[in-house]
Amino acid sequence: MYVILVGGGNVGLQLAKRLNAAGNEVLLIEKDSQQSERLRHILGDENVMVGDGCEMATQKVSGFGRADVVVAVTGEDEDNMVVCQMAKSVWNVERVLARVNDPDHEELFRKTGIDETVSATSIIYSLLEQQISPDTLLPVGALARGNYEIVEIELSSRSPVAGKSLRELELPPKTNVIWVLRGEQGHGVTGDTRFEAGDMVVALVPREHAESLRMLMAPIRH
């Protein structure tokens, strides 16, 4: 697999090292010449290119046209968006992934067709929220290029679904409740499964219906 990484900071460097170790063909593009030189000493000349990954000429020389994956991990969301948009629309790269530094920009990335993003801030916030707050719907994974989310929610005694069976619930479209953790024991879910306070419920839900599922499972916030 040919992977092009744009942005030679620590994230790009660590990704390049891992992808190289896994046997992939990797090229890391960094526009700062001094940083590029440092990266060459670590990754080797053949794995580093100095240039601006936002520019068409750099993309052509680096081989965007034959890349299987392009990953933009610079410290600037605007640059990451440009790189990914050009990779998809100009070079028809099958898979692009962007680092999002400001979580407020995630929706903007999705609206421009970049559906695979990674936000360290959102991940850390979710982990913190998971520790302190029940009745919070947390995304724990994504499927179908981000169109579906795997989510979990710990039900409190105030949850509207506590004491009800799955059959009694009107789930959002194309949503499946797939698993319940009760105490230390995990359970598959059927229509007769009755939810209890303290249950950790895992569901698969289309991204656009995640908020509807939260409203169904969690008490109204005041």
Coordinates of C-alpha atoms in Angstrom, one line a residue:
M1 CA 0.0 0.0 0.0
Y2 CA 1.3 3.4 -1.0
V3 CA 0.7 6.0 1.8
I4 CA 1.4 9.7 1.5
L5 CA 1.6 11.7 4.7
V6 CA 1.5 15.5 4.6
G7 CA 3.0 17.2 7.7
G8 CA 6.3 16.2 9.2
G9 CA 5.6 17.0 12.8
N10 CA 5.6 14.4 15.6
V11 CA 2.3 12.8 14.5
G12 CA 3.5 12.4 10.9
L13 CA 6.9 11.1 12.0
Q14 CA 5.4 8.4 14.3
L15 CA 2.9 7.4 11.6
A16 CA 5.6 7.1 9.0
K17 CA 7.7 4.9 11.3
R18 CA 4.8 2.6 12.1
L19 CA 3.6 2.3 8.5
N20 CA 7.2 1.6 7.3
A21 CA 7.6 -1.1 9.9
A22 CA 4.4 -2.7 8.7
G23 CA 5.8 -3.0 5.2
N24 CA 4.0 -0.2 3.5
E25 CA 5.5 2.2 0.9
V26 CA 5.5 5.6 2.7
L27 CA 6.3 9.1 1.7
L28 CA 6.3 12.0 4.2
I29 CA 6.0 15.5 2.8
E30 CA 7.3 18.4 4.9
K31 CA 7.6 22.0 3.6
D32 CA 10.2 23.1 6.1
S33 CA 13.6 22.2 4.7
Q34 CA 15.4 22.0 8.1
Q35 CA 12.7 19.7 9.5
S36 CA 12.8 17.6 6.3
E37 CA 16.5 17.1 6.7
R38 CA 16.0 15.9 10.3
L39 CA 13.3 13.5 9.1
R40 CA 15.6 12.2 6.4
H41 CA 18.1 11.1 9.0
I42 CA 15.4 9.2 10.8
L43 CA 13.3 7.7 8.0
G44 CA 15.8 7.7 5.1
D45 CA 16.0 9.9 1.9
E46 CA 13.5 7.7 0.0
N47 CA 10.8 8.3 2.6
V48 CA 10.9 12.1 2.9
M49 CA 10.2 14.9 0.4
V50 CA 10.5 18.6 0.9
G51 CA 7.6 20.6 -0.5
D52 CA 4.2 22.1 0.1
G53 CA 1.6 19.3 0.1
C54 CA -1.1 21.8 -0.8
E55 CA 0.5 22.5 -4.1
M56 CA -0.4 20.7 -7.3
A57 CA 3.2 20.4 -8.4
T58 CA 4.3 18.7 -5.2
Q59 CA 1.3 16.4 -5.3
K60 CA 2.2 15.3 -8.9
V61 CA 5.8 14.7 -8.2
S62 CA 5.1 12.8 -5.0
G63 CA 2.7 10.5 -6.7
F64 CA -0.8 11.4 -5.5
G65 CA -2.1 9.8 -8.7
R66 CA -1.1 6.3 -7.6
A67 CA -1.5 6.7 -3.8
D68 CA -3.8 4.3 -2.0
V69 CA -4.1 6.6 1.0
V70 CA -3.4 10.3 1.7
V71 CA -3.2 11.4 5.3
A72 CA -3.0 15.1 6.2
V73 CA -1.6 15.8 9.7
T74 CA -0.2 19.3 9.6
G75 CA -0.9 21.7 12.5
E76 CA -3.2 23.8 10.3
D77 CA -6.8 22.6 9.6
E78 CA -7.0 24.7 6.5
D79 CA -4.0 23.0 5.0
N80 CA -5.3 19.5 5.9
M81 CA -8.6 20.3 4.3
V82 CA -7.0 21.5 1.0
V83 CA -4.8 18.4 0.8
C84 CA -7.7 16.0 1.3
Q85 CA -10.0 17.8 -1.0
M86 CA -7.4 17.8 -3.8
A87 CA -6.5 14.2 -3.2
K88 CA -10.2 13.2 -3.6
S89 CA -11.3 15.6 -6.4
V90 CA -8.1 15.9 -8.5
W91 CA -6.3 12.7 -8.0
N92 CA -9.2 10.4 -7.1
V93 CA -7.5 8.9 -4.1
E94 CA -9.6 6.1 -2.7
R95 CA -9.1 7.0 1.0
V96 CA -8.1 10.3 2.6
L97 CA -7.9 11.0 6.3
A98 CA -7.4 14.4 8.1
R99 CA -6.2 15.4 11.4
V100 CA -8.6 18.0 12.9
N101 CA -6.9 20.3 15.4
D102 CA -10.1 22.3 16.3
P103 CA -13.1 20.0 17.0
D104 CA -15.4 22.8 15.8
H105 CA -14.1 22.1 12.3
E106 CA -15.1 18.4 12.2
E107 CA -18.5 19.1 10.7
L108 CA -17.0 21.4 8.1
F109 CA -14.7 18.6 7.0
R110 CA -17.6 16.3 6.6
K111 CA -19.6 18.8 4.6
T112 CA -16.7 19.0 2.1
G113 CA -16.7 15.2 1.7
I114 CA -13.8 14.4 4.0
D115 CA -15.5 11.8 6.2
E116 CA -12.5 10.4 8.0
T117 CA -11.1 12.7 10.6
V118 CA -9.2 12.4 13.8
S119 CA -9.4 14.9 16.6
A120 CA -7.3 14.3 19.6
T121 CA -9.2 16.9 21.6
S122 CA -12.5 15.1 21.0
I123 CA -11.1 11.7 21.9
I124 CA -9.6 13.0 25.2
Y125 CA -12.8 14.8 26.0
S126 CA -14.9 11.7 25.4
L127 CA -12.6 9.7 27.7
L128 CA -12.9 12.3 30.4
E129 CA -16.7 12.5 30.0
Q130 CA -16.9 8.7 30.1
Q131 CA -15.4 8.8 33.6
I132 CA -17.7 11.3 35.1
S133 CA -21.1 11.3 33.5
P134 CA -23.7 8.6 32.9
D135 CA -26.5 9.1 30.4
T136 CA -23.9 10.5 27.9
L137 CA -23.8 8.9 24.4
L138 CA -20.2 8.4 23.6
P139 CA -18.9 7.5 20.1
V140 CA -16.4 4.6 20.5
G141 CA -15.9 3.7 16.8
A142 CA -17.0 4.4 13.2
L143 CA -18.0 2.2 10.3
A144 CA -18.8 2.7 6.6
R145 CA -16.4 5.6 6.3
G146 CA -17.9 7.4 9.2
N147 CA -21.5 7.1 8.2
Y148 CA -22.3 4.8 11.1
E149 CA -21.2 5.2 14.7
I150 CA -20.7 2.6 17.4
V151 CA -21.9 4.3 20.6
E152 CA -22.2 3.4 24.2
I153 CA -24.2 4.9 27.0
E154 CA -24.5 4.0 30.7
L155 CA -28.1 4.2 31.8
S156 CA -28.9 6.1 35.0
S157 CA -32.0 5.5 37.1
R158 CA -33.4 8.6 35.4
S159 CA -33.1 7.1 31.9
P160 CA -36.5 6.9 30.1
V161 CA -35.6 3.4 28.9
A162 CA -34.8 1.9 32.4
G163 CA -37.4 -0.8 33.1
K164 CA -38.5 -1.1 29.4
S165 CA -37.8 -3.8 27.0
L166 CA -36.1 -3.2 23.6
R167 CA -39.4 -4.2 21.9
E168 CA -41.1 -1.3 23.6
L169 CA -38.7 1.3 22.3
E170 CA -39.0 3.2 19.0
L171 CA -35.4 3.3 17.8
P172 CA -34.2 5.8 15.2
P173 CA -34.1 4.4 11.6
K174 CA -31.4 1.8 10.8
T175 CA -30.4 1.7 14.5
N176 CA -29.5 -1.6 16.3
V177 CA -28.8 -2.1 20.0
I178 CA -26.3 -4.9 19.9
W179 CA -24.9 -5.5 23.4
V180 CA -25.5 -4.8 27.1
L181 CA -22.9 -4.9 29.8
R182 CA -24.6 -5.6 33.2
G183 CA -22.2 -5.8 36.1
E184 CA -19.3 -7.8 34.8
Q185 CA -21.4 -9.8 32.4
G186 CA -22.1 -9.0 28.7
H187 CA -25.3 -10.0 27.1
G188 CA -26.6 -10.1 23.5
V189 CA -29.8 -8.2 23.0
T190 CA -33.2 -9.5 21.8
G191 CA -36.6 -7.8 21.7
D192 CA -37.3 -9.1 25.2
T193 CA -34.2 -7.6 26.8
R194 CA -35.3 -5.3 29.6
F195 CA -32.9 -2.4 30.4
E196 CA -31.9 -1.6 33.9
A197 CA -30.2 1.4 35.6
G198 CA -26.4 0.9 35.4
D199 CA -26.5 -1.0 32.1
M200 CA -23.9 -0.1 29.6
V201 CA -25.7 -0.2 26.3
V202 CA -23.8 -0.5 23.0
A203 CA -25.6 0.4 19.7
L204 CA -24.9 0.9 16.0
V205 CA -26.5 4.1 14.7
P206 CA -26.3 6.2 11.5
R207 CA -24.4 9.3 12.3
E208 CA -27.4 11.6 11.5
H209 CA -29.6 9.7 14.0
A210 CA -27.1 9.6 17.0
E211 CA -28.7 12.6 18.6
S212 CA -32.2 11.0 18.4
L213 CA -30.8 7.9 20.1
R214 CA -29.4 10.0 22.9
M215 CA -32.7 11.7 23.4
L216 CA -34.4 8.3 23.6
M217 CA -31.9 6.9 26.1
A218 CA -30.9 9.9 28.3
P219 CA -33.0 12.1 30.5
I220 CA -33.7 15.6 29.2
R221 CA -31.0 18.0 30.4
H222 CA -32.0 21.2 32.2

